mmCIF file of C-alpha atoms and ligand atoms in Angstrom:
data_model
loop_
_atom_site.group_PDB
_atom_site.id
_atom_site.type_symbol
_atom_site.label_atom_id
_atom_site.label_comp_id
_atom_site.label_asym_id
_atom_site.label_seq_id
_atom_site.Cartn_x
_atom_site.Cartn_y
_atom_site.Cartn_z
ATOM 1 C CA UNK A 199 19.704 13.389 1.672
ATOM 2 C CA UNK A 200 18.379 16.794 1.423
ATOM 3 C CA UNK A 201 19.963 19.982 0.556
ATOM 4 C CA UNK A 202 19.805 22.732 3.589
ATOM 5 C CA UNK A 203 18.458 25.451 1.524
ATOM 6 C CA UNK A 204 16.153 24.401 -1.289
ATOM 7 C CA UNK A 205 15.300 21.026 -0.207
ATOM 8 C CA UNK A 206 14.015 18.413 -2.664
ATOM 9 C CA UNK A 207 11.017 15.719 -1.798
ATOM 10 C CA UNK A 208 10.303 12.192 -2.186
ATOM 11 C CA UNK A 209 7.005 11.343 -3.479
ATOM 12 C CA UNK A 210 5.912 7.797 -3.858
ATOM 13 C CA UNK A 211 2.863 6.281 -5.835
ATOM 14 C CA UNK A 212 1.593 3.130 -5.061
ATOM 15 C CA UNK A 213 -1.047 0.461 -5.191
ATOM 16 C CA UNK A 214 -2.478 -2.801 -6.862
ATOM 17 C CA UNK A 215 -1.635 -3.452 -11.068
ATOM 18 C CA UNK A 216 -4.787 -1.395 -12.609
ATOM 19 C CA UNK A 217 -5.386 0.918 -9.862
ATOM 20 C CA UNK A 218 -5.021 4.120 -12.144
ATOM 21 C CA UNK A 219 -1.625 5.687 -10.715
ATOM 22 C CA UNK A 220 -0.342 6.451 -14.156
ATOM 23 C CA UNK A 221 -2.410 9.266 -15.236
ATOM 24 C CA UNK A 222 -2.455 10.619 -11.807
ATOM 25 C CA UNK A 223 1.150 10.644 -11.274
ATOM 26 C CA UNK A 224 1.510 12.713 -14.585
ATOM 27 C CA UNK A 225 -1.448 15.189 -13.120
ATOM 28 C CA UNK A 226 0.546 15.452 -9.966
ATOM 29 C CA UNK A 227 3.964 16.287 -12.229
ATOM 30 C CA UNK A 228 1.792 19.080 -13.599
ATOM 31 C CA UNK A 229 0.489 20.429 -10.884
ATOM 32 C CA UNK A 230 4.015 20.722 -9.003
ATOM 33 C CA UNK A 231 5.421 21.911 -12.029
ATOM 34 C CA UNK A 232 2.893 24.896 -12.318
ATOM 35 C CA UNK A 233 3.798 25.894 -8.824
ATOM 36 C CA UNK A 234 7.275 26.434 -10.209
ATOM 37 C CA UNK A 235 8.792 22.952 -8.709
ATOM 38 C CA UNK A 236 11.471 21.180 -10.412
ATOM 39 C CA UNK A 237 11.166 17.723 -10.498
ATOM 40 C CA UNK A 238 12.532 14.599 -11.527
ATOM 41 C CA UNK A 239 9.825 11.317 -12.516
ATOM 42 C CA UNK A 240 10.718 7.971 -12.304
ATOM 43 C CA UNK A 241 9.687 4.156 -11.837
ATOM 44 C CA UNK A 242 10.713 1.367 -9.638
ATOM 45 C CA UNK A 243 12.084 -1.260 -10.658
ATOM 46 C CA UNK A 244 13.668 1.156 -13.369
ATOM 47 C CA UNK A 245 15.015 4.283 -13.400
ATOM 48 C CA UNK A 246 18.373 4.029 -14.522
ATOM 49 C CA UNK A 247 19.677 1.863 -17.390
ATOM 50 C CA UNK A 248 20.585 -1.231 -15.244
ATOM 51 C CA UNK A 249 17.896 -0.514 -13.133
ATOM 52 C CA UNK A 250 15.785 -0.645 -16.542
ATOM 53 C CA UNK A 251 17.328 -3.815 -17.508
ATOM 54 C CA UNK A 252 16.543 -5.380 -14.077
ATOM 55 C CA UNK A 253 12.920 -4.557 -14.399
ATOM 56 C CA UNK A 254 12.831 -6.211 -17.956
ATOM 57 C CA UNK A 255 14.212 -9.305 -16.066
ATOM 58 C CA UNK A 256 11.501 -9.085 -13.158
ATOM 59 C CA UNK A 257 8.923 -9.017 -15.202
ATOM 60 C CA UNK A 258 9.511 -11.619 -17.557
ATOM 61 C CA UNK A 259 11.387 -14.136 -16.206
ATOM 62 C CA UNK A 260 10.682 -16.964 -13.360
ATOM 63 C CA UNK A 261 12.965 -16.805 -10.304
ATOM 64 C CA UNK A 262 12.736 -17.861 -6.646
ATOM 65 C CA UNK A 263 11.146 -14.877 -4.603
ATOM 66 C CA UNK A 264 14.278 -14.086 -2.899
ATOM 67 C CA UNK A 265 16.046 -13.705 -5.870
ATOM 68 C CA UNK A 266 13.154 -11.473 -6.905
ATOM 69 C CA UNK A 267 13.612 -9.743 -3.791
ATOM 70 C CA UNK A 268 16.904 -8.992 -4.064
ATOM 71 C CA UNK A 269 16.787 -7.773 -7.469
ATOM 72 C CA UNK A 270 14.417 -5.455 -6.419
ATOM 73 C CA UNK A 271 16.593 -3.899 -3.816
ATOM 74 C CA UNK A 272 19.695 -4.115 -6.252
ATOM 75 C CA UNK A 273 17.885 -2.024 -8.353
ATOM 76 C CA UNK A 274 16.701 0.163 -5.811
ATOM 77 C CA UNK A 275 20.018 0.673 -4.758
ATOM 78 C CA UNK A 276 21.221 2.213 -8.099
ATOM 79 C CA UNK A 277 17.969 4.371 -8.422
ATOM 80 C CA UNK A 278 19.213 5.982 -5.177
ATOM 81 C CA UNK A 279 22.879 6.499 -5.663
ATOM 82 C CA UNK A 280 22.094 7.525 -10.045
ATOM 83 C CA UNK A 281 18.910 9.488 -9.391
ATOM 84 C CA UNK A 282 17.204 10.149 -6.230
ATOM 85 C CA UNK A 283 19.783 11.244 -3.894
ATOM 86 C CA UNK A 284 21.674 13.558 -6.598
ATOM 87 C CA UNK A 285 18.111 15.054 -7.134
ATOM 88 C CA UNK A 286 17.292 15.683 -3.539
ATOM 89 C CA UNK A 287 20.541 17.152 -2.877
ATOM 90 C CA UNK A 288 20.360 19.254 -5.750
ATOM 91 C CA UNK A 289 16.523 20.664 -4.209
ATOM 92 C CA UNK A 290 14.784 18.739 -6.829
ATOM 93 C CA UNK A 291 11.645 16.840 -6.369
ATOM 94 C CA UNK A 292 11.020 12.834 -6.903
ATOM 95 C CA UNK A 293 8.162 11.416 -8.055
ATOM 96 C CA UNK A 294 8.585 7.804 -7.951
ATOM 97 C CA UNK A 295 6.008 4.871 -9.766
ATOM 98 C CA UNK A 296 6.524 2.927 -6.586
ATOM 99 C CA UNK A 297 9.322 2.305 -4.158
ATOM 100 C CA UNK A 298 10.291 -0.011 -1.044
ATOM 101 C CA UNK A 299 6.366 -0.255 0.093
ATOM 102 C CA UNK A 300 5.603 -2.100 -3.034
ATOM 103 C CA UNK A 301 8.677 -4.523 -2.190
ATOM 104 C CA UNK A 302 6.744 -5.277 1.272
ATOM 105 C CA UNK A 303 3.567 -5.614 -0.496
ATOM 106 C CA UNK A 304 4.167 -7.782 -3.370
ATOM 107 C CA UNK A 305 7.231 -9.790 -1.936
ATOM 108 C CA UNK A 306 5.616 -9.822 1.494
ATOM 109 C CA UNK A 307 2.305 -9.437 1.252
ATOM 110 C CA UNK A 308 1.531 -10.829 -2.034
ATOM 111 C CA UNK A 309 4.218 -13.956 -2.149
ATOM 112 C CA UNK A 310 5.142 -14.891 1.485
ATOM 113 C CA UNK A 311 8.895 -13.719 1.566
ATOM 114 C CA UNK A 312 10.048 -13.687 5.260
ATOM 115 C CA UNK A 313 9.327 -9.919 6.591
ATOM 116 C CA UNK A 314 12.714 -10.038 8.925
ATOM 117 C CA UNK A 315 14.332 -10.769 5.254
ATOM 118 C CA UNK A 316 12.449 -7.333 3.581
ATOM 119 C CA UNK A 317 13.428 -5.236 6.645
ATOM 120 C CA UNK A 318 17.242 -6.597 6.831
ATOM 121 C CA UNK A 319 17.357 -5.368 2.886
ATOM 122 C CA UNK A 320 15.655 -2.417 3.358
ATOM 123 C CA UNK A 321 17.771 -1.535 6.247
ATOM 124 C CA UNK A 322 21.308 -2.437 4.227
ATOM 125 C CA UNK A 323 19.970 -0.041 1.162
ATOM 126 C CA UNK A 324 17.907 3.512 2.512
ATOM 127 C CA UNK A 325 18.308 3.418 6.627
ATOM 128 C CA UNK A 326 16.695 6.502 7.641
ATOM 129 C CA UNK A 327 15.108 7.319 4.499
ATOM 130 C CA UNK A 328 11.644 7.187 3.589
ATOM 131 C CA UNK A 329 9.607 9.322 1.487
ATOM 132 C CA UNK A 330 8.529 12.211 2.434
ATOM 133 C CA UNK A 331 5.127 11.607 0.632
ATOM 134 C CA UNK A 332 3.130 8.270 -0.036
ATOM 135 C CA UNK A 333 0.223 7.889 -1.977
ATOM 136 C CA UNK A 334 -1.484 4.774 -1.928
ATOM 137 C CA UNK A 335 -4.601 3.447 -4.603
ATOM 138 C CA UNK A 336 -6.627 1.357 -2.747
ATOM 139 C CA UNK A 337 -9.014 -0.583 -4.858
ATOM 140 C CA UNK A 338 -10.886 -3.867 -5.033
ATOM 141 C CA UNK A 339 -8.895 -6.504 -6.799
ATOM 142 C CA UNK A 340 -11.866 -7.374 -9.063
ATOM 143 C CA UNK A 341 -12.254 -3.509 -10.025
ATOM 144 C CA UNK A 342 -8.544 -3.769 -10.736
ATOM 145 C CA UNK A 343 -8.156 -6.832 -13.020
ATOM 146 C CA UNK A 344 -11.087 -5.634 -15.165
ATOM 147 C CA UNK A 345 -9.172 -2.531 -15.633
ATOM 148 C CA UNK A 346 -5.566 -4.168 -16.591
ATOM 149 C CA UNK A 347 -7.703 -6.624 -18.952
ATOM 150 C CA UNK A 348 -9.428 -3.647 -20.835
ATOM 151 C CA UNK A 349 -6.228 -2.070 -21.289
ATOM 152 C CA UNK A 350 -4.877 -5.099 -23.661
ATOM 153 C CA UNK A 351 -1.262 -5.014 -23.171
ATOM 154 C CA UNK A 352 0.185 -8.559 -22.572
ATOM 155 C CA UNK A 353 0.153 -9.107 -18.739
ATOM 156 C CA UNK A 354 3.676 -9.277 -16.975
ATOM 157 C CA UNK A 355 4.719 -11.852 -14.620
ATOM 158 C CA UNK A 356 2.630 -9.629 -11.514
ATOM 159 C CA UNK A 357 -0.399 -8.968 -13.423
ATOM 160 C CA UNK A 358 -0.819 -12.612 -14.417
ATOM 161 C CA UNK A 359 -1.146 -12.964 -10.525
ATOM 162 C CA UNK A 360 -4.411 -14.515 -9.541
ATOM 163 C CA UNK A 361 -6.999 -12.128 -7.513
ATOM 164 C CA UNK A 362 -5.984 -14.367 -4.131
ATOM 165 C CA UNK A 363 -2.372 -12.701 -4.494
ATOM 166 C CA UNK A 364 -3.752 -8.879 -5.441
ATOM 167 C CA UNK A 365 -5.833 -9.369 -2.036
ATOM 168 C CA UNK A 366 -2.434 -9.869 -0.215
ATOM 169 C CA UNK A 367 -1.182 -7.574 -1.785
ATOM 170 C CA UNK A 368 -3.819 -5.094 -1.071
ATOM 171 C CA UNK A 369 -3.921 -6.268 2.731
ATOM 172 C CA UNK A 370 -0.235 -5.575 3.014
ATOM 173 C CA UNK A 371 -0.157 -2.452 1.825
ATOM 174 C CA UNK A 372 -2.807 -1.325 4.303
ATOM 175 C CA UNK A 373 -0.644 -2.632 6.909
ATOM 176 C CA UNK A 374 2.405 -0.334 5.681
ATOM 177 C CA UNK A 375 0.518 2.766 5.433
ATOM 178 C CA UNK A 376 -1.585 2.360 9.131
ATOM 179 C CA UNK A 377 1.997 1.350 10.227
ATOM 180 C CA UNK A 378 3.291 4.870 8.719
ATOM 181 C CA UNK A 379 0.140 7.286 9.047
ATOM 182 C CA UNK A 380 1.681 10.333 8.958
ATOM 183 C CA UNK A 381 3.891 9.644 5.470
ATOM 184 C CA UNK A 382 0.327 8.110 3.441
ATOM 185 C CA UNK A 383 -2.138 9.241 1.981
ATOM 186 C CA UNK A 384 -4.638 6.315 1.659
ATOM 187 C CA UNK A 385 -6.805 6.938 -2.076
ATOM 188 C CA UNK A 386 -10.016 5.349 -2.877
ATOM 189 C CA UNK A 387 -9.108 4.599 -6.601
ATOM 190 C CA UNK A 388 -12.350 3.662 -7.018
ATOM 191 C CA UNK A 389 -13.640 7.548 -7.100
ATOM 192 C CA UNK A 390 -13.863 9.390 -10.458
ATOM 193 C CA UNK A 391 -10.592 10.467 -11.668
ATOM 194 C CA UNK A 392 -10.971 14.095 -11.119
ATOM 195 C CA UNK A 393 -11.916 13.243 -7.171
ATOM 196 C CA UNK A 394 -8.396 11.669 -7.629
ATOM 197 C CA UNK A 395 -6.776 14.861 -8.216
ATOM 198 C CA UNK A 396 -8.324 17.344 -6.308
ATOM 199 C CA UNK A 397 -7.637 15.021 -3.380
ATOM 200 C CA UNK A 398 -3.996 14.673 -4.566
ATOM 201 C CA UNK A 399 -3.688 18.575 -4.671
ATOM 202 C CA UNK A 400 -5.078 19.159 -1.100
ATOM 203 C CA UNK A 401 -2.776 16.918 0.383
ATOM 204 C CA UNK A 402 0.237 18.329 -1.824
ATOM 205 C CA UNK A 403 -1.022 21.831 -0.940
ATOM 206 C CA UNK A 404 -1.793 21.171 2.636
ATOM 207 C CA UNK A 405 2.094 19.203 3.637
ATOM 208 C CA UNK A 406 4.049 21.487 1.225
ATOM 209 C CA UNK A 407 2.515 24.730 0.016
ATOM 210 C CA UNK A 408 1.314 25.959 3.882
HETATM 211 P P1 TYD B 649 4.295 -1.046 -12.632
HETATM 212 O O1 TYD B 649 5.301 -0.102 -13.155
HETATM 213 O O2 TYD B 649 3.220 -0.515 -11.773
HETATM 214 O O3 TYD B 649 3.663 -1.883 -13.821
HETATM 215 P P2 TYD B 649 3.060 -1.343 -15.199
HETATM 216 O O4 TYD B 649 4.225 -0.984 -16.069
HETATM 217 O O5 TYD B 649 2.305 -2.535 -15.693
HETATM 218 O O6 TYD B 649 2.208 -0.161 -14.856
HETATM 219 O O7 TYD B 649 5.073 -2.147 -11.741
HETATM 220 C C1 TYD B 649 5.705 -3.224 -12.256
HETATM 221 C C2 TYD B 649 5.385 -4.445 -11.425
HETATM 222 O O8 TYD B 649 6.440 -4.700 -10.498
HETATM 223 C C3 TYD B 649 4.097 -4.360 -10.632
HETATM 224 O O9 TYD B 649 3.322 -5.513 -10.927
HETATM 225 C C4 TYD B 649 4.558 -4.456 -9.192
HETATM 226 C C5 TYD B 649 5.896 -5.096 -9.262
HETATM 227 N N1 TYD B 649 6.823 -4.705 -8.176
HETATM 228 C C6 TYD B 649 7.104 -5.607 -7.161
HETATM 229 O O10 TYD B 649 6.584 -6.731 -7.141
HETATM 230 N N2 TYD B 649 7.973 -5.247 -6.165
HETATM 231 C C7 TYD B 649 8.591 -4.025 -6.159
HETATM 232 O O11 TYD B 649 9.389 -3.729 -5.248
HETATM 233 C C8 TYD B 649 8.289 -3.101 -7.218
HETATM 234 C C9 TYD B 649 8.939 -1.753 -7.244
HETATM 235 C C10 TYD B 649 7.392 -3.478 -8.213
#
């Protein structure tokens, strides 16, 4: 999906409801922006106006998990054809809040939803394409939920999850990334935030900037 001169990159946050990606993903915007990159940021579900609509649906309203599933994907699938694949082409850079590992995490891991049934969806909507980049919070559940409850916003449908589910959750996506070493970068969100980002601008300086 990349354009042959000035090709763009895929970077992917993920981890756990309260494991601090926001304010790191907007540090990471900054420091690719300073080094002159032009770059697009976005969410998942989200990122277009349907795709925006879906996630207000997701998050709010009871379904069956394959249902939930699929709307995930549906989404997904505009995100790519609206945003991310007109970016990369174009040699700009994604940043995404989450992508397909958090499908296999919270679908898979976290409520049981057949594996064969992720990969089959995943394989109708991005074969061959992955991100280039993954960064993955790993924290403690407990740490976690203490963190979305200080906050004070209304829990969603996910964050009202019990800490049984966030361990599944947490389990699967450790499976992902030791499944996929080479495209994560595993981040103990439990370090101070600035830790956070100086690890986060090694790993963008050591893959990219070499
Ligand atoms: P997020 O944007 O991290 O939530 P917040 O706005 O509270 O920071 O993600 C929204 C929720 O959607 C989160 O609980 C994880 C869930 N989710 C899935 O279950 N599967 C998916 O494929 C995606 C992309 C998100």
């Amino acid at each position: 999906m990349s354009g042959a001169s000035a090709p763009g990159r895929f970077l992917t946050f993920e981890g756990i409801d309260g494991a601090g990606k926001s304010s790191q993903i907007a540090g990471a915007c900054a420091w690719l922006d300073a080094r002159g990159i032009s770059l697009e940021q976005t969410r998942e579900p989200g990122g277009t106006p349907l795709g925006e609509q879906l996630r207000g649906l997701l998050l709010h309203e009871a379904m069956h998990i394959e249902t939930e599933a699929m709307l995930m994907f549906a989404a997904r699938r505009e995100h790519l054809a609206q945003r991310i694949a007109p970016a990369l082409t174009a040699g700009r850079w994604v940043v995404s809040d989450r992508f397909s590992d958090a499908t296999y995490a919270y679908q898979v891991g976290g409520r049981g939803l057949d594996a064969a049934k992720f990969a089959a969806l995943e394989a109708w909507v991005h074969p061959d394409f992955q991100p280039d980049l993954t960064f993955l919070f790993d924290l403690d559940p407990a740490i976690a939920a203490a963190r979305v409850a200080s906050a004070g916003a209304a829990p969603d449908r996910f964050e009202r999850e019990q800490r049984d589910f966030f361990e599944r959750v947490r389990a699967a996506y450790l499976v992902r990334a030791a499944a996929a070493p080479e495209r994560f970068c595993v981040i103990d969100a439990s370090r101070p935030p600035a830790d956070i980002a100086a690890k986060i601008g090694a790993t963008l300086a050591e893959r990219f900037f070499t």
